[in-house]
Coordinates of C-alpha atoms in Angstrom, one line a residue:
Chain A
A12 CA 140.4 115.3 115.0
Q13 CA 142.0 112.2 116.2
S14 CA 142.0 110.6 119.8
V15 CA 141.9 107.9 122.1
T16 CA 140.2 107.0 125.3
Q17 CA 142.1 104.6 126.9
L18 CA 139.0 102.8 129.8
G19 CA 140.0 102.5 132.9
S20 CA 142.7 103.8 135.0
H21 CA 144.3 101.0 136.6
V22 CA 143.1 97.3 135.6
S23 CA 144.9 94.7 138.4
V24 CA 144.9 90.8 137.9
S25 CA 146.4 88.1 139.2
E26 CA 149.6 86.6 138.2
G27 CA 148.4 84.0 135.5
A28 CA 145.3 85.6 134.7
L29 CA 144.8 87.0 131.6
V30 CA 145.4 90.6 130.7
L31 CA 143.3 92.8 128.5
L32 CA 143.4 97.1 128.8
R33 CA 140.9 98.9 126.5
C34 CA 141.3 101.4 123.7
N35 CA 138.9 103.2 121.4
Y36 CA 139.2 105.4 119.3
S37 CA 138.2 108.3 117.2
S38 CA 138.9 109.4 113.6
S39 CA 138.0 110.1 110.3
V40 CA 140.8 108.6 108.8
P41 CA 142.1 105.0 109.2
P42 CA 143.7 105.3 111.8
Y43 CA 147.1 104.3 112.2
L44 CA 147.1 102.7 115.9
F45 CA 149.8 101.9 118.3
W46 CA 150.2 100.4 122.5
Y47 CA 152.8 101.8 124.7
V48 CA 154.7 100.4 127.7
Q49 CA 155.8 102.9 130.6
Y50 CA 157.7 101.1 133.6
P51 CA 158.8 103.8 136.6
N52 CA 161.3 105.8 135.6
Q53 CA 161.6 105.1 132.2
G54 CA 160.6 106.4 128.5
L55 CA 157.8 104.9 126.5
Q56 CA 158.4 101.0 124.8
L57 CA 157.2 100.9 121.8
L58 CA 154.7 96.8 122.7
L59 CA 152.6 97.2 118.9
K60 CA 151.3 98.9 115.8
Y61 CA 148.4 98.3 113.3
T62 CA 148.8 100.5 110.4
T63 CA 147.4 98.3 107.9
G64 CA 146.9 94.8 106.8
A65 CA 146.2 91.7 109.3
T66 CA 144.3 93.2 112.3
L67 CA 145.1 90.9 115.3
V68 CA 148.4 92.3 116.0
K69 CA 151.4 90.6 118.2
G70 CA 153.8 92.4 120.3
I71 CA 157.3 91.8 122.1
N72 CA 156.6 89.4 125.9
G73 CA 153.9 88.3 125.1
F74 CA 151.2 91.3 124.1
E75 CA 148.3 91.5 121.7
A76 CA 145.9 93.3 119.3
E77 CA 143.0 93.3 117.1
F78 CA 141.5 96.4 114.9
K79 CA 138.1 96.2 115.4
K80 CA 136.6 98.7 112.4
S81 CA 133.2 97.5 113.6
E82 CA 133.6 98.5 117.7
T83 CA 136.7 101.4 117.0
S84 CA 138.7 99.2 118.6
F85 CA 141.9 98.7 119.6
H86 CA 142.2 96.2 122.9
L87 CA 145.3 94.3 124.3
T88 CA 145.5 91.1 125.4
K89 CA 147.5 88.7 127.1
P90 CA 146.6 85.7 127.6
S91 CA 149.1 84.6 131.1
A92 CA 150.3 87.8 133.3
H93 CA 153.1 87.9 134.7
M94 CA 154.9 89.7 137.4
S95 CA 157.7 91.6 135.1
D96 CA 154.0 93.3 133.3
A97 CA 153.7 96.1 135.8
A98 CA 154.2 99.5 134.4
E99 CA 151.5 101.9 132.8
Y100 CA 150.4 101.2 129.0
F101 CA 150.0 103.6 126.6
C102 CA 147.3 103.8 124.4
A103 CA 147.9 106.4 120.6
V104 CA 147.0 107.3 117.5
I105 CA 148.6 108.6 114.7
T106 CA 147.8 112.1 113.8
G107 CA 148.9 114.8 110.5
F108 CA 151.6 113.2 109.7
Q109 CA 154.0 111.7 112.6
K110 CA 152.2 113.6 115.6
L111 CA 151.0 110.9 118.4
V112 CA 148.5 112.0 120.1
F113 CA 148.0 109.4 123.7
G114 CA 145.2 108.5 125.8
T115 CA 145.1 108.7 129.2
G116 CA 147.3 106.1 130.1
T117 CA 146.1 102.8 131.8
R118 CA 148.3 100.8 135.7
L119 CA 148.5 97.8 135.5
L120 CA 148.9 96.4 138.8
V121 CA 149.7 92.2 138.7
S122 CA 149.0 90.6 141.9
P123 CA 150.9 87.3 143.4
Chain J
D12 CA 173.2 102.0 119.0
A13 CA 172.6 103.3 122.7
G14 CA 169.1 104.7 122.1
V15 CA 168.0 108.2 122.5
I16 CA 170.4 110.5 124.6
Q17 CA 168.9 113.0 127.7
S18 CA 170.7 115.1 130.0
P19 CA 170.5 116.2 132.7
R20 CA 168.0 113.2 133.8
H21 CA 166.9 114.8 137.2
E22 CA 166.6 119.1 137.2
V23 CA 166.1 121.0 139.5
T24 CA 165.4 124.4 139.4
E25 CA 164.6 128.3 141.0
M26 CA 161.4 130.0 138.9
G27 CA 162.9 132.8 136.9
Q28 CA 165.8 130.4 136.0
E29 CA 166.5 128.9 132.9
V30 CA 166.6 125.6 132.0
T31 CA 168.4 123.3 128.9
L32 CA 167.0 120.6 127.7
R33 CA 168.8 118.3 126.6
C34 CA 169.0 115.9 123.0
K35 CA 171.2 113.2 120.8
P36 CA 168.4 111.2 118.9
I37 CA 168.8 107.8 117.9
S38 CA 171.7 107.8 114.6
G39 CA 170.2 107.8 110.6
H40 CA 166.9 109.1 112.5
N41 CA 165.4 112.1 110.7
S42 CA 163.1 113.5 112.9
L43 CA 162.8 114.1 116.4
F44 CA 160.2 114.5 118.7
W45 CA 159.5 116.6 122.4
Y46 CA 156.7 115.4 125.6
R47 CA 156.0 116.7 128.4
Q48 CA 153.8 113.8 131.1
T49 CA 152.6 115.7 133.9
M50 CA 149.7 114.4 136.5
M51 CA 147.1 117.0 134.8
R52 CA 148.1 116.4 131.1
G53 CA 149.4 113.4 130.6
L54 CA 151.6 112.5 127.8
E55 CA 151.5 115.8 124.9
L56 CA 153.7 116.6 121.7
L57 CA 155.3 120.2 122.5
I58 CA 157.5 120.2 119.1
Y59 CA 159.0 118.1 116.8
F60 CA 161.0 118.6 113.7
N61 CA 161.3 116.1 110.5
N62 CA 165.9 116.9 108.8
N63 CA 165.7 119.6 111.7
V64 CA 163.0 121.3 110.3
P65 CA 160.7 122.1 112.8
I66 CA 157.4 121.2 111.2
D67 CA 154.6 121.4 114.2
D68 CA 155.2 123.2 117.1
S69 CA 150.9 123.7 118.0
G70 CA 152.2 122.3 121.3
M71 CA 154.4 123.9 122.6
P72 CA 152.7 126.9 125.9
E73 CA 153.8 129.3 125.0
D74 CA 157.0 132.1 124.3
R75 CA 159.0 131.4 127.5
F76 CA 159.4 127.1 125.8
S77 CA 161.5 127.2 122.8
A78 CA 163.4 124.4 120.6
K79 CA 165.6 124.0 118.0
M80 CA 167.4 121.6 116.9
P81 CA 171.2 122.5 114.5
N82 CA 172.4 119.4 113.2
A83 CA 171.2 116.1 112.9
S84 CA 172.6 113.8 116.6
F85 CA 171.2 117.1 119.3
S86 CA 168.2 118.9 120.4
T87 CA 167.9 121.7 123.3
L88 CA 163.9 122.2 124.9
K89 CA 164.4 126.0 126.9
I90 CA 162.8 127.1 129.2
Q91 CA 162.7 131.0 130.3
P92 CA 162.1 131.8 132.7
S93 CA 161.0 129.2 134.1
E94 CA 158.0 128.1 136.5
P95 CA 156.9 124.9 138.8
R96 CA 153.9 124.8 136.7
D97 CA 156.8 123.5 134.4
S98 CA 157.4 120.6 136.4
A99 CA 156.7 117.7 134.5
V100 CA 159.3 115.0 133.0
Y101 CA 159.7 115.5 129.0
F102 CA 160.6 113.2 127.5
C103 CA 162.8 113.7 123.3
A104 CA 161.7 110.5 120.9
S105 CA 163.8 110.0 118.0
S106 CA 161.9 108.0 114.3
L107 CA 163.0 107.1 110.6
G108 CA 160.0 109.4 109.9
G109 CA 156.0 108.8 108.5
R110 CA 153.6 107.7 110.0
D111 CA 154.2 103.8 110.3
N112 CA 157.6 104.4 111.8
E113 CA 157.8 103.6 115.3
Q114 CA 159.7 106.4 117.4
F115 CA 162.2 105.9 119.9
F116 CA 162.1 106.9 122.9
G117 CA 164.6 108.9 125.4
P118 CA 164.7 108.0 129.5
G119 CA 163.4 111.7 129.7
T120 CA 164.5 114.3 132.4
R121 CA 162.3 115.0 135.8
L122 CA 162.5 118.8 135.2
T123 CA 161.4 120.3 139.1
V124 CA 160.6 123.9 139.8
L125 CA 159.9 125.4 143.1

């Protein structure tokens, strides 16, 4: 079965610092991978996705992720954190027809 | 477009009562999903529809849960009877279909069963 594992339930950074949120996947077929963000009391919003093609994917709000097959990873990065980036981030993989399977989430805390 | 619309946003009910959650997907989307989010289990897919037909309901916890999609612009998730362990945030999402298309999420319904 396809799954994703997010390392670290909480990540704390200072404003302006690099953001790195880790996601590893398990899949017997080429995976379609997604990162979603959830702000407090809101639904999820797509940050970026990898399906095929270029392994470095750029998303909204300055985030990007790199698909590394050799490491079965899809880590999310942003060069410089902003206070508004504080939220919960979910990595997900598509299984079957359209079924999204989410990781447990990583809460990003940004301090001034 | 207004995005995915869910109602109510908050629901507080007593154990044993029937609860109905409603969802209006984005116009033109042909796939609709119901998710549940809890601290213990995280985000889990309950059921999804394609062209108003249920495709996979393996995530529906038990017979107390049922979902319908009578037309392309409306879906309901019903819990009868409700139990305290059903307390969660329920999200509806819709997409154009296909594995690589984005699922757009609604704001969720926070359900509390006392």
